[in-house]
XYZ file of C-alpha atoms in Angstrom:
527
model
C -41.053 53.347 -76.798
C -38.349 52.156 -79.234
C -39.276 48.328 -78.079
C -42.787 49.061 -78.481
C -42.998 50.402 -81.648
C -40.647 47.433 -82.975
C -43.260 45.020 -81.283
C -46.354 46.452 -82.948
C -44.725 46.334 -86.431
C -44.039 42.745 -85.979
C -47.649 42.576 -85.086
C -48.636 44.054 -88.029
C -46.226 41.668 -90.272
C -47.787 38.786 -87.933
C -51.088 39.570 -88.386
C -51.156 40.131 -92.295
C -50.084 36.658 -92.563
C -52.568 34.594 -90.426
C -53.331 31.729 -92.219
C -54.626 27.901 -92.229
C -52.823 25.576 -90.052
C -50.755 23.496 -92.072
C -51.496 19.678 -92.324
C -47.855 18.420 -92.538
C -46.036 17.118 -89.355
C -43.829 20.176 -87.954
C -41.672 17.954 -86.092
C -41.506 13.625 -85.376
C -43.106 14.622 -82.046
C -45.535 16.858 -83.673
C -47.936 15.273 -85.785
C -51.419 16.734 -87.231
C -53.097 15.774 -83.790
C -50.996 17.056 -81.622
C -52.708 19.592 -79.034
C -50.380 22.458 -79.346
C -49.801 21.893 -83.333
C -51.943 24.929 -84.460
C -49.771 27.236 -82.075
C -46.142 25.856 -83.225
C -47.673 25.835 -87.371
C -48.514 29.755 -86.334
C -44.827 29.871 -84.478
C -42.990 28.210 -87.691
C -44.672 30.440 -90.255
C -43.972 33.425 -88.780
C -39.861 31.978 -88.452
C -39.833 32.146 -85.046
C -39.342 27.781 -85.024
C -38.058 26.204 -87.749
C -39.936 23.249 -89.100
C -38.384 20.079 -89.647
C -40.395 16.350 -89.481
C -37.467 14.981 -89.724
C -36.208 15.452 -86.286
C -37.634 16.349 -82.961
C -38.661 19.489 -81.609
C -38.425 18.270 -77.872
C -41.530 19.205 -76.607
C -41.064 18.263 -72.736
C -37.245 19.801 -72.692
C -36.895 22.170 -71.160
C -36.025 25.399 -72.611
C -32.701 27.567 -71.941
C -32.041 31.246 -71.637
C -30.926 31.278 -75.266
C -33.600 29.487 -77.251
C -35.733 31.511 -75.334
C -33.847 34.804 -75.789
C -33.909 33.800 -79.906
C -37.303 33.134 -80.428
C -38.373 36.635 -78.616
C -36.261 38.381 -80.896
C -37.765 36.668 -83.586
C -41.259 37.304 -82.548
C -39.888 40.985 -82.080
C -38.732 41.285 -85.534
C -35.395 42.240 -84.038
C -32.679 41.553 -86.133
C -29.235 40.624 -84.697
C -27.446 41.997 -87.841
C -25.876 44.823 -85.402
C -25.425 44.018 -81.659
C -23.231 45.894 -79.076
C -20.684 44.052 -77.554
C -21.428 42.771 -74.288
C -19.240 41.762 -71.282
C -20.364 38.863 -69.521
C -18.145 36.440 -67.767
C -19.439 33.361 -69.369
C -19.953 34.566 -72.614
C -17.144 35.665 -75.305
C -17.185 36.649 -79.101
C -17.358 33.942 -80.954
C -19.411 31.915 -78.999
C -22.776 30.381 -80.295
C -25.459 32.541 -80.162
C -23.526 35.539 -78.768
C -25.260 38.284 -81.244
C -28.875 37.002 -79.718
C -27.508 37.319 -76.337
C -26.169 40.973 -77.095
C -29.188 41.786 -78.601
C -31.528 40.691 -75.917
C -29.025 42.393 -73.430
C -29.324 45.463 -75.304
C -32.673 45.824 -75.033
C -32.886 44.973 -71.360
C -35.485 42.190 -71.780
C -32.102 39.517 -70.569
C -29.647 40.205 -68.378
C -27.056 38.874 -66.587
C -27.114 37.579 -62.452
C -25.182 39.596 -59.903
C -22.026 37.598 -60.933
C -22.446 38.728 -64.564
C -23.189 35.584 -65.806
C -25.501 35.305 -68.756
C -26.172 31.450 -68.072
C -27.083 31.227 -71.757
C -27.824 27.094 -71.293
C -29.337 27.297 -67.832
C -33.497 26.596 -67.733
C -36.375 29.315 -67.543
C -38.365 29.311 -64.592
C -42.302 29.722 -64.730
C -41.810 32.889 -62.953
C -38.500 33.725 -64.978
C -40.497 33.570 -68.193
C -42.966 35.412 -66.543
C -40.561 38.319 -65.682
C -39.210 37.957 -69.504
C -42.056 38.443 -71.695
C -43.832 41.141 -69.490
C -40.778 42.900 -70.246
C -40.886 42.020 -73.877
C -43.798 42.747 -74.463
C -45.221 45.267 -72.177
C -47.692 43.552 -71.061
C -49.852 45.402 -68.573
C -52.599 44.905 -66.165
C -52.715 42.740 -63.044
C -55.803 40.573 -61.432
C -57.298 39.810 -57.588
C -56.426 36.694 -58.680
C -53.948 34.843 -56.140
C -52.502 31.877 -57.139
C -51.585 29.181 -53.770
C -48.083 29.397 -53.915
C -47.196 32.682 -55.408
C -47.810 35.012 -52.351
C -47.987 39.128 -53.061
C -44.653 38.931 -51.791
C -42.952 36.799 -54.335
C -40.568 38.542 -56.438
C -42.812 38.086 -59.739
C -46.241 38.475 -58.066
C -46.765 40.994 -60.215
C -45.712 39.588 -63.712
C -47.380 36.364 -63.002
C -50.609 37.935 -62.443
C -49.931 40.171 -65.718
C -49.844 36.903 -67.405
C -52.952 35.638 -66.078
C -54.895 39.066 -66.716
C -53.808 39.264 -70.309
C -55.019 35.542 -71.094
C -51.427 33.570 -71.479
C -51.393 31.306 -68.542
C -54.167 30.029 -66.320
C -51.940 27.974 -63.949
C -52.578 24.448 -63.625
C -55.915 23.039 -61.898
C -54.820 22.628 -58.223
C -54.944 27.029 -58.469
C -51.276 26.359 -58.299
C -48.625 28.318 -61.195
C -45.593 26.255 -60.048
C -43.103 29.147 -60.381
C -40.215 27.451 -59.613
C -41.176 24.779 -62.134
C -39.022 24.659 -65.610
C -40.649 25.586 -68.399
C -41.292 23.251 -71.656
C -40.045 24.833 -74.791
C -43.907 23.854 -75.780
C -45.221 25.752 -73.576
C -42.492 28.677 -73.776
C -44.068 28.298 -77.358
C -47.663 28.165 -76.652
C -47.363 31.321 -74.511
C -45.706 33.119 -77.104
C -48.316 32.438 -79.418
C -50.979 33.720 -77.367
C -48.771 36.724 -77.040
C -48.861 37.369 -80.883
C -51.960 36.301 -81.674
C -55.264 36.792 -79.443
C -57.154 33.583 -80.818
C -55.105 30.916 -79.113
C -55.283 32.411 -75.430
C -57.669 31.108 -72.905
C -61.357 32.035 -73.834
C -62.141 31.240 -70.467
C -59.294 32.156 -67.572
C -60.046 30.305 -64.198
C -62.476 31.858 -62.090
C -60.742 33.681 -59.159
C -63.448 33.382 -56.933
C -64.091 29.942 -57.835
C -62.231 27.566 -55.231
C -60.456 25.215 -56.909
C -60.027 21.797 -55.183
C -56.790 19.922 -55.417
C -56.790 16.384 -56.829
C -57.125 14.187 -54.307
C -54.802 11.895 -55.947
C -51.605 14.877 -55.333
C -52.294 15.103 -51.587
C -48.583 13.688 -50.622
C -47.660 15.794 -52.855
C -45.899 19.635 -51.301
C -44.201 22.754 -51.990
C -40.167 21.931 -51.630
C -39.725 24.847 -49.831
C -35.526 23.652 -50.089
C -33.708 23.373 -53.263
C -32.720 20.470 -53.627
C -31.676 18.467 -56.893
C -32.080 15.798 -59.045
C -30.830 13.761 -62.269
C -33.776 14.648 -65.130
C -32.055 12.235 -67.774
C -32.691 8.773 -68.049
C -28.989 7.967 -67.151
C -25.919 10.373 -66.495
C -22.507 9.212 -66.641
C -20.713 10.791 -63.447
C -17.275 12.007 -65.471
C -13.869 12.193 -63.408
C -12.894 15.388 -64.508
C -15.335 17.586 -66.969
C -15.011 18.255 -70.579
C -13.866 14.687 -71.067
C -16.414 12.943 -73.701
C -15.606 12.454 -76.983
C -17.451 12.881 -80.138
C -18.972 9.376 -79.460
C -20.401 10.231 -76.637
C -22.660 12.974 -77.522
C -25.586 10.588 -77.136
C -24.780 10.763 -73.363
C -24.307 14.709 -72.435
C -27.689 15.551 -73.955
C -30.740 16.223 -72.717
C -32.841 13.631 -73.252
C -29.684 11.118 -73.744
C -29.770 7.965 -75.827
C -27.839 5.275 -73.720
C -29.099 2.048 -75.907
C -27.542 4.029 -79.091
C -24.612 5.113 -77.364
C -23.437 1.669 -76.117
C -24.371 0.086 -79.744
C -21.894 2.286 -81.232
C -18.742 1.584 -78.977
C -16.211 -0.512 -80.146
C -14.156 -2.701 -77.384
C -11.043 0.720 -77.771
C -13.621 2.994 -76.954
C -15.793 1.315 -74.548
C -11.802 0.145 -72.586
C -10.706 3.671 -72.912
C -13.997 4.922 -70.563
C -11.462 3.296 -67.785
C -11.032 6.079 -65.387
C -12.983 8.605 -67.061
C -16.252 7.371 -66.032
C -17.080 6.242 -62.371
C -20.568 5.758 -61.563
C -23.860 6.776 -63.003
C -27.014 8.035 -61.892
C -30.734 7.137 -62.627
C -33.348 9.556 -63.588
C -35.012 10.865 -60.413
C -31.794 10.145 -58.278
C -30.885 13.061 -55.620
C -28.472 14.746 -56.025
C -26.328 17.366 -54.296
C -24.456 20.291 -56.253
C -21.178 20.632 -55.429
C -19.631 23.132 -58.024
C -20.096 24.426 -61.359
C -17.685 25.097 -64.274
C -19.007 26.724 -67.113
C -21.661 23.799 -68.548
C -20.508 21.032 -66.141
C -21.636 20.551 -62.736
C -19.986 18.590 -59.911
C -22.630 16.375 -57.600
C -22.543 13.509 -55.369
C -25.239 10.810 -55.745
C -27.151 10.821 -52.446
C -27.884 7.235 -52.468
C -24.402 6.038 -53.616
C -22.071 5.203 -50.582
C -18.197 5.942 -51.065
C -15.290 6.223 -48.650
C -14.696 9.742 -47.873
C -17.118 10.833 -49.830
C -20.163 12.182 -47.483
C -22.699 13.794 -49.353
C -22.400 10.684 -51.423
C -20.655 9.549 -54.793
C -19.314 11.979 -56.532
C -18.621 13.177 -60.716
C -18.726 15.654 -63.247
C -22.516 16.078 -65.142
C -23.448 18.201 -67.458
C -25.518 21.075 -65.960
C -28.486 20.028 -68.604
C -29.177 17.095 -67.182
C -29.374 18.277 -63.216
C -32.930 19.888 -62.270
C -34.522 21.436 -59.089
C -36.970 19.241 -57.650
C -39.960 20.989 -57.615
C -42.138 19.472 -55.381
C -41.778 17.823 -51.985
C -42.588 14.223 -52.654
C -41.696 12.580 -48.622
C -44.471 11.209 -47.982
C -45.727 9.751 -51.466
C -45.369 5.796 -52.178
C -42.705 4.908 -54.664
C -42.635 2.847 -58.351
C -39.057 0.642 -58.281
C -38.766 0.060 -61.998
C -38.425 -3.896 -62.222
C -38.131 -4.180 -65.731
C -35.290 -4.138 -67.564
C -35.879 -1.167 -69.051
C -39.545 0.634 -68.836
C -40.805 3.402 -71.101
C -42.555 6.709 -69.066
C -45.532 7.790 -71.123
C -46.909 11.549 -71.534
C -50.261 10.106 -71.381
C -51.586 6.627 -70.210
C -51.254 5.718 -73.966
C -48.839 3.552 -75.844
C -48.307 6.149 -78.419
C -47.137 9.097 -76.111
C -43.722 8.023 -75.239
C -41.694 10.161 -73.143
C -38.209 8.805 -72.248
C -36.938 5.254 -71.852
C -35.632 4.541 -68.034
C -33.561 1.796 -65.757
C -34.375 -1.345 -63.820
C -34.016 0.430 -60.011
C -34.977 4.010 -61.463
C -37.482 5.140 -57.779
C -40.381 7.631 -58.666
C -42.858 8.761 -56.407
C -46.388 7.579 -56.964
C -48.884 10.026 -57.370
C -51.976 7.842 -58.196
C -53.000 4.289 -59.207
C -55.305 3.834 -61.969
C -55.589 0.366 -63.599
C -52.875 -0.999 -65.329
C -50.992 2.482 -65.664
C -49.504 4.641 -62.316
C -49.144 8.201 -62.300
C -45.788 9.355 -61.054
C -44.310 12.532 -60.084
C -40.882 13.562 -62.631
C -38.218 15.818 -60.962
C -39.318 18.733 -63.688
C -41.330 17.276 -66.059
C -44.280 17.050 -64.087
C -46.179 13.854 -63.932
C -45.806 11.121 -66.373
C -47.366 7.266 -66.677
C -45.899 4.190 -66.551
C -47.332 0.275 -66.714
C -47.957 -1.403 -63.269
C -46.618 -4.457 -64.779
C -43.152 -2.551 -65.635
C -42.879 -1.840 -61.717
C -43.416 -2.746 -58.052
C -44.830 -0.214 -55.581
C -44.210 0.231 -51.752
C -44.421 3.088 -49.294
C -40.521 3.773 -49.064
C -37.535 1.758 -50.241
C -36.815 0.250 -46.651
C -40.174 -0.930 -46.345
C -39.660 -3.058 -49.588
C -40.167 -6.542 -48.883
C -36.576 -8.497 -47.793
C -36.022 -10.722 -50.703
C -35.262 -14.399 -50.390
C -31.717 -15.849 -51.823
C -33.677 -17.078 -54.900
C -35.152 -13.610 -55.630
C -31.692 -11.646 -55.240
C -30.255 -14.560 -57.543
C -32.990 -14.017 -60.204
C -32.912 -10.711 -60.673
C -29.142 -11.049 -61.073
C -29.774 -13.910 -63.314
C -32.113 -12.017 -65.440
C -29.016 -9.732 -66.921
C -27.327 -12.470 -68.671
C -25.682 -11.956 -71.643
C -26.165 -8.322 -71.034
C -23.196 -5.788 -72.274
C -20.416 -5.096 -69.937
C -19.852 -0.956 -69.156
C -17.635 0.187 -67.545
C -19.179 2.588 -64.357
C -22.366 1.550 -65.227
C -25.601 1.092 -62.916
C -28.135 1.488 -65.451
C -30.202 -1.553 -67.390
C -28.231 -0.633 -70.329
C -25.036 -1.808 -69.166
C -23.274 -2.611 -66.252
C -19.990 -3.067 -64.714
C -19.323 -5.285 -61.829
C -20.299 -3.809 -58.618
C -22.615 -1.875 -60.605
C -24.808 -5.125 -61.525
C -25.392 -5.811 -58.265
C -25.687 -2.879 -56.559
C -28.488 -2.240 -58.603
C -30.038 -5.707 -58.401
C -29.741 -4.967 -54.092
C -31.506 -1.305 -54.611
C -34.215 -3.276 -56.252
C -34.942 -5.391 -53.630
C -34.692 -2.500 -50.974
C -31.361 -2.613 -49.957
C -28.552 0.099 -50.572
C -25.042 -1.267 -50.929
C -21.811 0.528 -51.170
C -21.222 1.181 -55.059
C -17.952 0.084 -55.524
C -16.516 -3.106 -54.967
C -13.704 -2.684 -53.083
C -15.727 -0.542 -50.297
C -18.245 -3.610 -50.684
C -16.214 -5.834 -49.485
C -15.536 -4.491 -46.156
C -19.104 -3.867 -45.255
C -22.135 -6.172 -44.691
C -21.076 -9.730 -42.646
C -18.254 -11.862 -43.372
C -18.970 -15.214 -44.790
C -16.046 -18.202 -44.954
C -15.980 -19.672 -48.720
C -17.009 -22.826 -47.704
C -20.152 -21.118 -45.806
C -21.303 -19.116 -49.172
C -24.922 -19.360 -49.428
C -26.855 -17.957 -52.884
C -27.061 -14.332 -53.199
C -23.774 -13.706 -51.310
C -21.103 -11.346 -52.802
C -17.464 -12.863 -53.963
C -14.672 -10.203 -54.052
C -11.020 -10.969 -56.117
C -8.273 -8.758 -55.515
C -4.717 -9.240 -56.888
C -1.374 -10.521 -55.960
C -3.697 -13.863 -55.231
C -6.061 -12.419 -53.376
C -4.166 -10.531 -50.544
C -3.666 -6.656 -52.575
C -6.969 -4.559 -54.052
C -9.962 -5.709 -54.420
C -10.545 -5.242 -58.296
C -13.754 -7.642 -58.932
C -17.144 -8.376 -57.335
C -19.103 -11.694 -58.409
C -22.600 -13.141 -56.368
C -22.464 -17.150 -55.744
C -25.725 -18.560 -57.040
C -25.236 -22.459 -55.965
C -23.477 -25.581 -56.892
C -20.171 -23.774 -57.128
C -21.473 -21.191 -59.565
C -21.200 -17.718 -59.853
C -22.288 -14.615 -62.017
C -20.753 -11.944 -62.899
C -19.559 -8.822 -65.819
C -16.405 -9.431 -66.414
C -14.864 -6.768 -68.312
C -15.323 -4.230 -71.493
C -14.985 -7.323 -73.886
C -17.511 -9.615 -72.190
C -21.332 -9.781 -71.329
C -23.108 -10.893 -67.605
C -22.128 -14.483 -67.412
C -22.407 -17.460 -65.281
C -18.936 -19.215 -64.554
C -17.798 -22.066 -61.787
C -16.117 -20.479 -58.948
C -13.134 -22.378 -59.319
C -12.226 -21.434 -62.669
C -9.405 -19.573 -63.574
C -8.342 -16.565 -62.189
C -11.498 -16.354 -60.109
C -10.388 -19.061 -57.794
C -6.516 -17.677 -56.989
C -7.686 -14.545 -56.504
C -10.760 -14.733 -54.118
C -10.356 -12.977 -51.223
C -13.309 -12.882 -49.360
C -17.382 -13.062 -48.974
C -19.863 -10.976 -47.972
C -23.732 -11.115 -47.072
C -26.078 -8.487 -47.504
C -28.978 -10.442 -47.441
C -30.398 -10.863 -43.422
């Protein structure tokens, strides 16, 4: 009754207070036309979001446990002035946000998991935000209404159909609600507004005895009914040990990260000192297995990345923002292979609606084909857009067609004079093996990621046999100790290559200096 009464004198605050939306940008990414700007003006003058055009609100992050856990309280009129201490194992005095999460604790609406764990920076759930602002609001009621994949038996049956009974969600047109999906702090947002105020719900909820017919475009498209996982960012870096990035990298451990800036801003000390710190990186959409978790870092192992001893696949430290559930099974969809150097996903098939920038080699599943754009399924953002001409399509990577010497030599060729990094796979930089075992991934074939494990797979080739596209490996003490170095002959005694942190992707002769000492061996991938 206590919550209650608090709730309905925020209402009345709210509703004395209703005014006209405003006409100035809230946020860069949300501009007068912007189809959820009425809801966030009503959000921001109420204090529940703070308004700011000159920075982004995010609108497709996702949102975590805290942000959500502040805005309720906010939307509550709840004041975190006095809070109780609380006791979870991941959360301490002191810590940022720790009165909100006391708060929220205290009044039951967020609680901890059965290892008393708060998870204040993990994602919401559809059906986790579902459970949440029943209980924060008291919302009643429940509907006939059976969405396809939330059977009576799912733990927030009830809850989701309170949400669709009181006018706050619909569920998307396929009569699917996606519980399992994370939610969008715009969305979070949107369904909090409807909350507080009636006039922005759903005039018209979906019929339930309407069937609804599923697009014809998502039919390879499934429930996962696995968890399995996958990177959401346009690039991690895989860390050797967690808790290891500096101030200048905060660009990469964020969610969405900023790779181009990020590289910009090294200098040659900082970009040498990433030297056994950093060991591989992963492309948005890669799979990805979870290995362990300390506090917001996350050990995985690249599925798709082959090295020694490592089964499940390469592995490194993330952090746990950039890692997401893959919400739908995808098997038997067609795939986009990003070609481009770099490609831009859209919200929308429209130039203006940028969503994230991603990597030559970054694989999406294909959801439809329509004109110059192709619809492709996200790991949790749902489905996003991208230009045919930034891509090439194919059912599955193996049946990609085998490239000729000339094509693997291209596409190598293409990355000239592009910066040297150190563990990098990504269009934004790479190091040595990285180069091409990206450039091979492109063209349908999966390489060992490192050069020394390279060059002890694929067929042997003499030197004097080389033929274009066929990898050179350098190791030291003349050639006979570790591999260290990976180059691809291209012809006429030529080969290209990323050096090191202080050079770009160059073309050099083969018998230049210390290339030609230290060879010690060939390989073909190519068949």
């Amino acid at each position: 009754m206590k919550k209650l009464a608090v709730f309905f004198t925020a209402l009345l605050i709210l509703f004395t207070t209703i005014g006209s939306t405003s006409a100035a940008p809230l946020f860069q990414d949300v501009g007068d036309s912007h189809r959820t700007k009425a809801e966030l003006d009503f959000l921001a003058e109420r204090g529940i979001i703070t308004a700011d055009p000159s920075s982004l609100f995010g609108i497709n992050d996702d949102i975590t446990r805290l942000e959500a856990s502040d805005m309720i309280l906010k939307a509550l009129g709840v004041g975190t002035e006095e809070y109780p201490e609380v006791n979870f194992a991941d959360v301490i005095p002191g810590d940022m946000g720790y009165d909100v999460i006391a708060k929220i604790s205290e009044l039951g609406i967020m609680t901890g998991n059965e290892k008393n764990e708060f998870k204040p920076y993990d994602r919401l759930t559809r059906a986790q935000m579902a459970a949440i602002l029943t209980r924060a609001f008291d919302l009643l009621g429940t509907s006939p209404h059976s969405f396809s994949d939330v059977p009576d038996t799912h733990w927030a049956s009830l809850e989701i159909k309170s949400l669709f009974v009181n006018g706050v969600t619909t569920g998307y047109e396929d009569n699917t609600f996606k519980p399992e999906l994370s939610l969008s702090k715009v969305h979070f947002s949107v369904f909090l507004a409807r909350i507080l105020n009636p006039d922005f719900k759903n005039p018209e909820p979906t019929d339930p005895t309407k069937p609804v017919e599923p697009p014809a475009a998502n039919v390879c498209v499934k429930p996962n009914t696995t968890k399995t996982y996958a990177i959401s960012v346009a690039v991690s870096n895989l860390w050797f040990q967690p808790n290891r990035a500096r101030v200048v990298d905060r660009p990469t451990v964020a969610n969405p990260v900023d790779m181009e800036k990020w590289i910009k801003s090294l200098s040659l000390t900082q970009k040498t000192w990433l030297v056994g710190k950093t060991d591989t990186q992963a492309l948005y959409g890669d799979e990805v297995t979870i290995l362990k978790t300390e506090g917001n870092w996350t050990r995985i192992a690249v599925k798709d990345q082959y090295k020694t001893n490592q089964k499940s696949g390469y592995e490194g430290w993330v952090p746990n923002i950039q890692v997401a559930e893959i919400q739908n099974n995808v098997a038997d969809c067609s795939i986009a292979i990003v070609k481009a150097k770099i490609a831009t996903l859209y919200n929308k098939p429209d130039s203006n609606s940028k969503f994230i920038d991603i990597s030559y080699s970054t694989i999406l599943p294909i959801i439809q084909e329509d004109g110059d754009w192709i619809h492709v399924q996200t790991p949790s953002h749902g489905v996003k857009y991208i230009r045919k001409v930034d891509v090439k399509t194919s059912k599955n990577l193996a049946s990609v067609p085998k490239p000729t010497q000339k094509d693997i030599v291209d596409s190598a060729k293409a990355f000239t004079g592009l910066p040297y990094l150190w563990a990098g796979t990504s269009g934004f930089g790479f190091d040595c093996s990285g180069l091409f075992y990206a450039v091979y991934k492109n063209h349908g074939i999966v390489i060992p990621r490192d050069s020394f494990v390279q060059a002890i797979h694929g067929t042997p080739v003499a030197r004097s046999n080389m033929q274009p596209g066929d990898l050179m490996y350098f190791a030291y003490s003349g050639g006979t100790g570790k591999v260290y170095h990976v180059a691809m002959y291209i012809g006429n005694s030529q080969m290209i290559h990323a050096p090191n942190s202080s050079n770009k992707v160059m073309t050099v002769s083969i018998n230049s200096d210390p290339y030609k000492n230290n060879f010690s061996g060939a390989r073909r991938y190519l068949k």
